[in-house]
PDB file of C-alpha atoms in Angstrom:
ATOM      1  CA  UNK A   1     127.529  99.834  84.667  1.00 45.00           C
ATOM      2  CA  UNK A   2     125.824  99.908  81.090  1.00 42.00           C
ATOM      3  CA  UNK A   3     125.239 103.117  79.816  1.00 47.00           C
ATOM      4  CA  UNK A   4     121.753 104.350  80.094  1.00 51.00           C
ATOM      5  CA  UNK A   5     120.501 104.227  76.652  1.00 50.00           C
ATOM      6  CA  UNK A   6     118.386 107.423  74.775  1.00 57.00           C
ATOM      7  CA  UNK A   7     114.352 106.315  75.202  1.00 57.00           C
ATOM      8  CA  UNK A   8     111.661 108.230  73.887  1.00 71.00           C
ATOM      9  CA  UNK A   9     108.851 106.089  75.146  1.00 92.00           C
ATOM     10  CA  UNK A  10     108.134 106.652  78.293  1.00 97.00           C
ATOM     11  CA  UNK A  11     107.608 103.468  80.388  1.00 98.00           C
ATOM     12  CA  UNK A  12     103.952 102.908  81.723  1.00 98.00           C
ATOM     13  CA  UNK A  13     103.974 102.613  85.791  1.00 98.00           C
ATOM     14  CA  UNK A  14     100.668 101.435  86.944  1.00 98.00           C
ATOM     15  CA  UNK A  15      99.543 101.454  90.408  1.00 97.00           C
ATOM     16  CA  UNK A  16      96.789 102.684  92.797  1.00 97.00           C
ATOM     17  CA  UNK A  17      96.257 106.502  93.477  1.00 95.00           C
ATOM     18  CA  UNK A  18      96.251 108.180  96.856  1.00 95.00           C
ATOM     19  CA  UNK A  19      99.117 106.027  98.766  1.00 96.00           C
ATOM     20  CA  UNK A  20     102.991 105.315  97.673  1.00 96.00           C
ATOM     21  CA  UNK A  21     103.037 102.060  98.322  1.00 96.00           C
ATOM     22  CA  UNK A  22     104.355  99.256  96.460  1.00 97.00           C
ATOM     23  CA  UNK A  23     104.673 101.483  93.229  1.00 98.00           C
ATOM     24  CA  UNK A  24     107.166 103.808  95.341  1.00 98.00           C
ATOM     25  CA  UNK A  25     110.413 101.399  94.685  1.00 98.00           C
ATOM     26  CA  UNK A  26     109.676 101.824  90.556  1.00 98.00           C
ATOM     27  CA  UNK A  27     108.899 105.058  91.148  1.00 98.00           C
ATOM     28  CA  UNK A  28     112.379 105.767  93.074  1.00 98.00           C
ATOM     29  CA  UNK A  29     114.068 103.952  89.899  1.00 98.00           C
ATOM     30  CA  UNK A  30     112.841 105.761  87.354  1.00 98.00           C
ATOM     31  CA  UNK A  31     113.183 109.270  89.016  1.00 98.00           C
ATOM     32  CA  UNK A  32     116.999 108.238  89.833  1.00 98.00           C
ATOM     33  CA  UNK A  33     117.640 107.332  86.360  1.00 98.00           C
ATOM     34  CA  UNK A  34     115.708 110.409  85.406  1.00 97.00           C
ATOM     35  CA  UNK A  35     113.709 108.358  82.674  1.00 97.00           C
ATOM     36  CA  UNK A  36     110.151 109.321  81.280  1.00 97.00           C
ATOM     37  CA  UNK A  37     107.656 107.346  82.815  1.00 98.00           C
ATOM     38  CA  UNK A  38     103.666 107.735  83.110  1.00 97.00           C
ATOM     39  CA  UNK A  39     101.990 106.995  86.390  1.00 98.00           C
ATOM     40  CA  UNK A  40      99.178 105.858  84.340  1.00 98.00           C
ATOM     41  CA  UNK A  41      96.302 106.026  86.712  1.00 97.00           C
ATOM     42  CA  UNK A  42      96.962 109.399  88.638  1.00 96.00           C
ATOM     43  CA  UNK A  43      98.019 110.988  85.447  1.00 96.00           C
ATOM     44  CA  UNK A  44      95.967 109.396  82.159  1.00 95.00           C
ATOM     45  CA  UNK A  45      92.402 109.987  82.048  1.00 96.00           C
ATOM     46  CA  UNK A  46      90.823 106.678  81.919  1.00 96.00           C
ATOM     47  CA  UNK A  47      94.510 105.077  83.415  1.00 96.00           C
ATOM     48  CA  UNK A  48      91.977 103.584  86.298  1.00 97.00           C
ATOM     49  CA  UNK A  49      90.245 101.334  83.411  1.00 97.00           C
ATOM     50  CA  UNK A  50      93.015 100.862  81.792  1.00 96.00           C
ATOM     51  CA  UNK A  51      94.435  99.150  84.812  1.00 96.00           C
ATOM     52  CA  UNK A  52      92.153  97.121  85.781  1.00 96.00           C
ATOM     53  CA  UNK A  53      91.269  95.507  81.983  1.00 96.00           C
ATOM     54  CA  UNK A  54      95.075  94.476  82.174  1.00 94.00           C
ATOM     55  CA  UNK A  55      94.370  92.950  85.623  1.00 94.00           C
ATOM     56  CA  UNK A  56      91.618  91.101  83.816  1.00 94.00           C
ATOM     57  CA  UNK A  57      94.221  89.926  81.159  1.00 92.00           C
ATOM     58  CA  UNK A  58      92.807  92.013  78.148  1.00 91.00           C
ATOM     59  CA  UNK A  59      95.766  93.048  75.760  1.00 84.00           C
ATOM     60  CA  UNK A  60      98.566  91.048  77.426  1.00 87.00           C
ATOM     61  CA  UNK A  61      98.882  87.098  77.943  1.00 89.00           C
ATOM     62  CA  UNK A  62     100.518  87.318  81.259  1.00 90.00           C
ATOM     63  CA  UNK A  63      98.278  89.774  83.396  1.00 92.00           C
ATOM     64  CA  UNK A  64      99.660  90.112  87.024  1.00 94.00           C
ATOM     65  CA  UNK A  65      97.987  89.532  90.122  1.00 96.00           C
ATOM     66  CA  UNK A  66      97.872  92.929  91.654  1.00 96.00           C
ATOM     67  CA  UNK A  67      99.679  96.689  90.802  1.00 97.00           C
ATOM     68  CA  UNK A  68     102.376  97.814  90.638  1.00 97.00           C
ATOM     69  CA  UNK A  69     103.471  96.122  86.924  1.00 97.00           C
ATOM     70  CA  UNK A  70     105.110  98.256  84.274  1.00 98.00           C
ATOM     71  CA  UNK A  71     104.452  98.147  80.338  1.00 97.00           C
ATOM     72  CA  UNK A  72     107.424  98.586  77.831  1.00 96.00           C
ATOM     73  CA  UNK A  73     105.944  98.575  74.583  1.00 93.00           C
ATOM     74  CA  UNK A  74     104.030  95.558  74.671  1.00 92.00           C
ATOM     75  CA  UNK A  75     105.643  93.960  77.519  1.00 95.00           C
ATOM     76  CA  UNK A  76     104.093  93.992  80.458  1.00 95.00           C
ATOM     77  CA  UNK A  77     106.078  93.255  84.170  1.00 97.00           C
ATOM     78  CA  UNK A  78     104.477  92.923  87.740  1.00 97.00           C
ATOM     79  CA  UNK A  79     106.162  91.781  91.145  1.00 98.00           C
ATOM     80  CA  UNK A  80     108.424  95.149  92.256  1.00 98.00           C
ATOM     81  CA  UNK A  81     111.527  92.734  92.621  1.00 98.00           C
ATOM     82  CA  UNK A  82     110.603  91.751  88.781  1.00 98.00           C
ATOM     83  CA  UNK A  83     110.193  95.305  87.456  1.00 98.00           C
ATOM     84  CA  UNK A  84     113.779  96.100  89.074  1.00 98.00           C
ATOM     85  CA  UNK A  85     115.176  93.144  87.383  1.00 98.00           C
ATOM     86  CA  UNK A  86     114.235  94.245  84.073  1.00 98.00           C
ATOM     87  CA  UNK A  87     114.674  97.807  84.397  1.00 98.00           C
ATOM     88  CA  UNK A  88     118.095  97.460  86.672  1.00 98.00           C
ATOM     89  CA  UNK A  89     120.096  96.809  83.618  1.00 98.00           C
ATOM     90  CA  UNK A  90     118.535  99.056  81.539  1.00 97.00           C
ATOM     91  CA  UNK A  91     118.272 102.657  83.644  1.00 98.00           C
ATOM     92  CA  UNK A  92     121.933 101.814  84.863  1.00 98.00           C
ATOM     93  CA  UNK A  93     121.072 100.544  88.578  1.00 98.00           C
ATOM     94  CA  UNK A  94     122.072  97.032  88.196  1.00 98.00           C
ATOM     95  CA  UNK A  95     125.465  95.266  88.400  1.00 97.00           C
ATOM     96  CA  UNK A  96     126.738  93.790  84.333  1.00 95.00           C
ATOM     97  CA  UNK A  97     128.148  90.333  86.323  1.00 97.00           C
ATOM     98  CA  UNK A  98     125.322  88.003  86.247  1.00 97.00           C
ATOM     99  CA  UNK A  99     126.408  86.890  90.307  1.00 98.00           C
ATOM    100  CA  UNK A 100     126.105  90.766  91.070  1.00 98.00           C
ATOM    101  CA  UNK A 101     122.720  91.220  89.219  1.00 98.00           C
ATOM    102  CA  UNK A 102     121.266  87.824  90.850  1.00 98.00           C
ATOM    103  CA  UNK A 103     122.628  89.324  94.052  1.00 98.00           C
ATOM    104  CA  UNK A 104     121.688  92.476  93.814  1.00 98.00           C
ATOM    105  CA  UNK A 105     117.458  90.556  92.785  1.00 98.00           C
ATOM    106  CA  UNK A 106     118.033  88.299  95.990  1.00 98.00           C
ATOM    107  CA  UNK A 107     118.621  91.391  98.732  1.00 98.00           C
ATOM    108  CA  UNK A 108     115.500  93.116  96.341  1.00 98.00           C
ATOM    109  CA  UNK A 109     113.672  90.074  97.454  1.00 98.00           C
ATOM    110  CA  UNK A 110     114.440  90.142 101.225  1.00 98.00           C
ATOM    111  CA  UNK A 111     113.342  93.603 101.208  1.00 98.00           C
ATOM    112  CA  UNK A 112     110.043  92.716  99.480  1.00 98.00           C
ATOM    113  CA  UNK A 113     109.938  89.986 102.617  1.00 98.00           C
ATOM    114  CA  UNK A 114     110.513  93.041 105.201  1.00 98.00           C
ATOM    115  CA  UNK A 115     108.264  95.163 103.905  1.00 98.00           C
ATOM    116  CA  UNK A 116     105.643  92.297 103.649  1.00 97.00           C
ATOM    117  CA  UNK A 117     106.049  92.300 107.655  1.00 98.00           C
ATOM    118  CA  UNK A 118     105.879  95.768 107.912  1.00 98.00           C
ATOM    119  CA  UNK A 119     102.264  95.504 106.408  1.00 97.00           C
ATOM    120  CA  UNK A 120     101.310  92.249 108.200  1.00 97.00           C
ATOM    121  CA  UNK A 121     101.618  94.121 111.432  1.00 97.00           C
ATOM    122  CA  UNK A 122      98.440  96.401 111.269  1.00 97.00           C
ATOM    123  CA  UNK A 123      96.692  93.763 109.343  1.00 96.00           C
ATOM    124  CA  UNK A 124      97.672  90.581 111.060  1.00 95.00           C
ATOM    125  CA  UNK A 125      94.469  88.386 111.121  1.00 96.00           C
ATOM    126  CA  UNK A 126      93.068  89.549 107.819  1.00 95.00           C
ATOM    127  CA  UNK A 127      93.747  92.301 104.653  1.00 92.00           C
ATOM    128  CA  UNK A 128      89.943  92.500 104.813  1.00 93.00           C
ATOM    129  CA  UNK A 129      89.538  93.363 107.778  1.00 93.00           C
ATOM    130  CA  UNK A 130      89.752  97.059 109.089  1.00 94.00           C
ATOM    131  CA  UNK A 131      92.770  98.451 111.476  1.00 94.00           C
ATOM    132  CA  UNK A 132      90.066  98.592 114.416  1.00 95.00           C
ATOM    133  CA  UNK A 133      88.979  95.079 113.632  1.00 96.00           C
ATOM    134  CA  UNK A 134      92.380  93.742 114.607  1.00 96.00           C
ATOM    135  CA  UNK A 135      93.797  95.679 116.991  1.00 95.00           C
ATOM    136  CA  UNK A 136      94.419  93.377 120.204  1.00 96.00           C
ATOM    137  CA  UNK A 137      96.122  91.684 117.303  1.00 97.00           C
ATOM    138  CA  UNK A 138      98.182  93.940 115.688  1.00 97.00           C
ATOM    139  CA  UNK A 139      99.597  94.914 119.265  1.00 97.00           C
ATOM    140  CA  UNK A 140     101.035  91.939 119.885  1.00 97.00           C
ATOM    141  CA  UNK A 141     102.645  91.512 116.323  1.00 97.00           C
ATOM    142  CA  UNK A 142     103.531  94.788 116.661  1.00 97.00           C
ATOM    143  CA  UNK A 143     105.305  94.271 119.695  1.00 97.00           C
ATOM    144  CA  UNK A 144     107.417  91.311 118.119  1.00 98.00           C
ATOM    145  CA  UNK A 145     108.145  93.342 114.804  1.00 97.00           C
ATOM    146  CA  UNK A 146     109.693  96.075 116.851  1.00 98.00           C
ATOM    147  CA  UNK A 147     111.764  93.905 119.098  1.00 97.00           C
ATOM    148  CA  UNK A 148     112.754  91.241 116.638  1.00 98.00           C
ATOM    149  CA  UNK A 149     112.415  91.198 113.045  1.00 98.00           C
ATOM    150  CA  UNK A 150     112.974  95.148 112.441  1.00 98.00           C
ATOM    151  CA  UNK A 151     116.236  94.035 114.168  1.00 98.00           C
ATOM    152  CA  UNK A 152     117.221  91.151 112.624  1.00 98.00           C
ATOM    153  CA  UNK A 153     116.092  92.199 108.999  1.00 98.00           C
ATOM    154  CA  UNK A 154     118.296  95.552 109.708  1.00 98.00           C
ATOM    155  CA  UNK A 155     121.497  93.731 110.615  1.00 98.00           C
ATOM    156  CA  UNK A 156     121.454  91.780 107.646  1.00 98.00           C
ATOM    157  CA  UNK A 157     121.426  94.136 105.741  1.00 98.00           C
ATOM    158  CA  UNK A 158     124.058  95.801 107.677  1.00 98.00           C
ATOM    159  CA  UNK A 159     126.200  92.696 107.631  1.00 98.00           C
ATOM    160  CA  UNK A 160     125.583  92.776 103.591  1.00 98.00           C
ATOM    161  CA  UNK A 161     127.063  96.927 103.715  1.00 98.00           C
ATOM    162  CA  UNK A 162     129.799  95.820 105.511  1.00 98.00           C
ATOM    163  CA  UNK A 163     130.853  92.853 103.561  1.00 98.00           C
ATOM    164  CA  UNK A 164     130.752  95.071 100.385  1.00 98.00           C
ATOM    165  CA  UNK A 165     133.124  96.898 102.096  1.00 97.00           C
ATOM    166  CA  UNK A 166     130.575 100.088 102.226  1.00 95.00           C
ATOM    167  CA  UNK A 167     131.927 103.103 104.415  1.00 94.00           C
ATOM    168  CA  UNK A 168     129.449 106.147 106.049  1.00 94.00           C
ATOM    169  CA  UNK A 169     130.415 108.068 103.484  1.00 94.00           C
ATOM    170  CA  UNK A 170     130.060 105.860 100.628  1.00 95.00           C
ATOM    171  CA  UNK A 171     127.064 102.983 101.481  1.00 97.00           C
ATOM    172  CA  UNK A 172     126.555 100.468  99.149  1.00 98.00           C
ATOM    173  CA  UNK A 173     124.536  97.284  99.379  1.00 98.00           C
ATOM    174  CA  UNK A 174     126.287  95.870  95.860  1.00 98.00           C
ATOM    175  CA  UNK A 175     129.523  97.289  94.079  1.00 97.00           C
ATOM    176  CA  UNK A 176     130.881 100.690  94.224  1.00 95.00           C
ATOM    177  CA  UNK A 177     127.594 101.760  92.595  1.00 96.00           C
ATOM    178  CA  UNK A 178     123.948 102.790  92.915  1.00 98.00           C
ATOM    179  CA  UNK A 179     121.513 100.353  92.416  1.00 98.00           C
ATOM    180  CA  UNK A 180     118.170  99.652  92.724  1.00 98.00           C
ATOM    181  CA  UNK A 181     118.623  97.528  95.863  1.00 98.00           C
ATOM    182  CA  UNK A 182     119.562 100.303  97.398  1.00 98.00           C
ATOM    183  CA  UNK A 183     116.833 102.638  96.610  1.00 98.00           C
ATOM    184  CA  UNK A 184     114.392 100.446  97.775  1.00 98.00           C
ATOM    185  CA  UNK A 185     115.984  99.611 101.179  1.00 98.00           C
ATOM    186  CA  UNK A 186     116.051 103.786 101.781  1.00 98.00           C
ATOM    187  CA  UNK A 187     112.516 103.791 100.886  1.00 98.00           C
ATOM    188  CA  UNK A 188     112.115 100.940 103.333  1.00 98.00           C
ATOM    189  CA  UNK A 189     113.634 102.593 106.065  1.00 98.00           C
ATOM    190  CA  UNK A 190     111.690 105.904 105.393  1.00 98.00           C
ATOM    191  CA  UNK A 191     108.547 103.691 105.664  1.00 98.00           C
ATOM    192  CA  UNK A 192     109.969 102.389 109.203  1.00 98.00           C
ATOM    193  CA  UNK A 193     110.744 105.819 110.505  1.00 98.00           C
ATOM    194  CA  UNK A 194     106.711 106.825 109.543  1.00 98.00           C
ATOM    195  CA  UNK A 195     105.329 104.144 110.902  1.00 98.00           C
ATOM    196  CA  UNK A 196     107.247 103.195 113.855  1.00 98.00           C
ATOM    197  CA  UNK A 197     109.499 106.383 114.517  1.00 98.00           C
ATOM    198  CA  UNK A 198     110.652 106.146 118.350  1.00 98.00           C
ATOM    199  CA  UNK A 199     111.330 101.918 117.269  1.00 98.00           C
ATOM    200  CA  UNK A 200     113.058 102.480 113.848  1.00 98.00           C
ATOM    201  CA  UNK A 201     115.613 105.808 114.945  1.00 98.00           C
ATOM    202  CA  UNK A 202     116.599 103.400 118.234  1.00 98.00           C
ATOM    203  CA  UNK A 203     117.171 100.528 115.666  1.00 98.00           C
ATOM    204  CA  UNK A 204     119.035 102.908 113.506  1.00 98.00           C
ATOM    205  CA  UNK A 205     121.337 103.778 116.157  1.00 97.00           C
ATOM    206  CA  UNK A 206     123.043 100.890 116.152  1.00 97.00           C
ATOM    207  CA  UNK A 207     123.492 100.193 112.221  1.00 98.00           C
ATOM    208  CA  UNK A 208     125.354 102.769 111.158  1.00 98.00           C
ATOM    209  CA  UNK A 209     125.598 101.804 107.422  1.00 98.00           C
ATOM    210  CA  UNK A 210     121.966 100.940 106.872  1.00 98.00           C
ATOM    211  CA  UNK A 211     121.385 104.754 108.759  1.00 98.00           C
ATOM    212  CA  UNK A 212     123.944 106.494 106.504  1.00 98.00           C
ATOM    213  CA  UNK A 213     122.500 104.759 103.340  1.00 98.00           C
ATOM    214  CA  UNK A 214     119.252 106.535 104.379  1.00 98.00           C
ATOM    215  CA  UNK A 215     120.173 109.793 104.882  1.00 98.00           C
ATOM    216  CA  UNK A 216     122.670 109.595 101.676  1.00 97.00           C
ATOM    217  CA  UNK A 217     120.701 108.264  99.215  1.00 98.00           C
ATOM    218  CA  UNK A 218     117.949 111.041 100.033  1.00 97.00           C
ATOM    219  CA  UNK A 219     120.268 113.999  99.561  1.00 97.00           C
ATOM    220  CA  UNK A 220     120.941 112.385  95.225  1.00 98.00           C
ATOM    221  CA  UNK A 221     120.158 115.310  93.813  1.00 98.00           C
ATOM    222  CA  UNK A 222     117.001 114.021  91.585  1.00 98.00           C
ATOM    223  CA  UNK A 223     115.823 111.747  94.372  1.00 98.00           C
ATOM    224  CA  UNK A 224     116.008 115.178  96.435  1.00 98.00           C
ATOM    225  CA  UNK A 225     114.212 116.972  93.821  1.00 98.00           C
ATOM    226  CA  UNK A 226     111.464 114.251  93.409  1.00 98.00           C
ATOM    227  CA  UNK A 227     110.752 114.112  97.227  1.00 97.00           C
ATOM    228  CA  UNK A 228     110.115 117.717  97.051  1.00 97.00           C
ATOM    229  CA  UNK A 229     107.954 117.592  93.709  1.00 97.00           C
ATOM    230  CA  UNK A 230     103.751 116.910  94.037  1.00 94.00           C
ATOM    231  CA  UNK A 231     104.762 113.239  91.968  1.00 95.00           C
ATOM    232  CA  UNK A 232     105.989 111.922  95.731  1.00 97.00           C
ATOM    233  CA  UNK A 233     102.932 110.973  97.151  1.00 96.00           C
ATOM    234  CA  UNK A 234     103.188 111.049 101.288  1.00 96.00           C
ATOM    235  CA  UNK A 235     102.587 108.145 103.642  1.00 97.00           C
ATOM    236  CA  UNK A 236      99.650 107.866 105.254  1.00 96.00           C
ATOM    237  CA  UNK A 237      97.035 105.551 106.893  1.00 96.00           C
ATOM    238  CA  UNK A 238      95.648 104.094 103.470  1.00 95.00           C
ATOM    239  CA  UNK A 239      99.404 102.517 102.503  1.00 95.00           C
ATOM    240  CA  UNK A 240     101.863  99.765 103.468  1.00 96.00           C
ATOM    241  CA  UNK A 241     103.237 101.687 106.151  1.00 98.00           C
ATOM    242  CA  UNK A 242     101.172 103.488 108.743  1.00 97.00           C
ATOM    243  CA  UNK A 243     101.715 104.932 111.658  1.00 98.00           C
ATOM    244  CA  UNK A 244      99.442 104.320 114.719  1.00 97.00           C
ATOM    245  CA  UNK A 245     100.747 105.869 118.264  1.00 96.00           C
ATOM    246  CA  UNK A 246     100.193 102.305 119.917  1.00 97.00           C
ATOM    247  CA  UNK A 247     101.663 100.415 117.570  1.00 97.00           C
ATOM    248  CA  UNK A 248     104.966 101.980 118.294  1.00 97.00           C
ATOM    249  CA  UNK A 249     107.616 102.130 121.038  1.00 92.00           C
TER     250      UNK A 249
END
């Protein structure tokens, strides 16, 4: 791993208030590798502005399409699977090979994929649309979620665990290190066991790894200390994940 180099900057996270979200896997990063960051809107007065002149492009030539996107001085990164790619290397949560680092972005990738899904399900026919707009809808994509992509998403990446040779006790997606890849598939998971808690624990059941990643990764003792903090913002029925009684079983 690259050593984690002295920063007095702190990086600029920018992202909506009120729901974890998307911004949650930078988030996760940044408190791992205990660097300074600024969640811009919930903390800056004005941050709201701010964020949406850069979504406008004003002061930066490649504006991004929607939050989360992170400024470094006067770069400026959006897409989570991006963000990781840039900051992997550089908060020590990335592989040096450049096979392990693309490896490590392509699993990022396929969870951005799952957790697409995960949102699709309570908005299936429209993101414009409310919940109660949809919800004949959202039942039946529900019902396939639960019984066949939360499955076949979770044992690939239980197949990728066990194929890098990870154990209970030491879980790892990529290497005999931390990354990035894997705090975003506990986050994942946490999302899964919100929003679809009697589907998700069965599923876990049966993958082992992917359940012991989980429950490991959450017990690092600044990702501990973060969860308990007022930064962690909790789930709820505004986010990416959200639990609704009929949408689970």
């Amino acid at each position: 791993m690259p050593a984690k180099p002295t920063r007095r900057k702190p990086y600029e996270l920018f992202y909506w208030p009120g729901i974890p979200g998307r911004g949650e896997y930078v988030r996760l990063a940044l408190e791992e590798a205990g660097a300074p960051y600024v969640d811009v809107v919930r903390e800056r007065e004005g941050g709201m502005d701010e964020m949406l002149a850069l979504l406008e492009g004003e002061g930066t030539k490649h504006p991004s399409f929607a939050p989360p996107f992170l400024r470094d001085g006067r770069l400026v990164v959006g897409q989570v699977a991006a963000i990781l790619f840039y900051l992997g290397p550089r908060l020590g949560l990335a592989p040096k090979s450049e096979s392990a680092a693309l490896w490590t972005h392509q699993i990022e990738l396929t969870i951005s994929d799952f957790v697409a899904e995960a949102h699709d399900v309570h908005h299936p026919v429209g993101v414009g649309l409310y919940y109660e707009d949809q919800k004949k809808e959202a039942a039946r994509r529900a019902k396939e979620f639960r019984g066949a992509r939360i499955p076949k998403f979770l044992d690939w990446f239980e197949a990728v665990l066990e194929a890098n040779g990870a154990s209970e006790a030491k879980p790892r997606l990529v290497g005999n290190s931390l990354t990035y890849a894997d705090l975003s598939l506990f986050h994942t998971v946490d999302g899964l066991l919100y929003a679809f808690p009697k589907a998700a624990a069965r599923h876990l059941r049966k993958r082992p790894l992917v359940a012991a990643l989980h429950a490991a990764t959450r017990e690092r003792p600044r990702i501990a200390a973060y969860l308990k903090s007022e930064r962690r913002q909790p789930f709820n029925e505004s986010g990416i994940f959200r639990h609704y009684r009929e949408l689970d079983g």
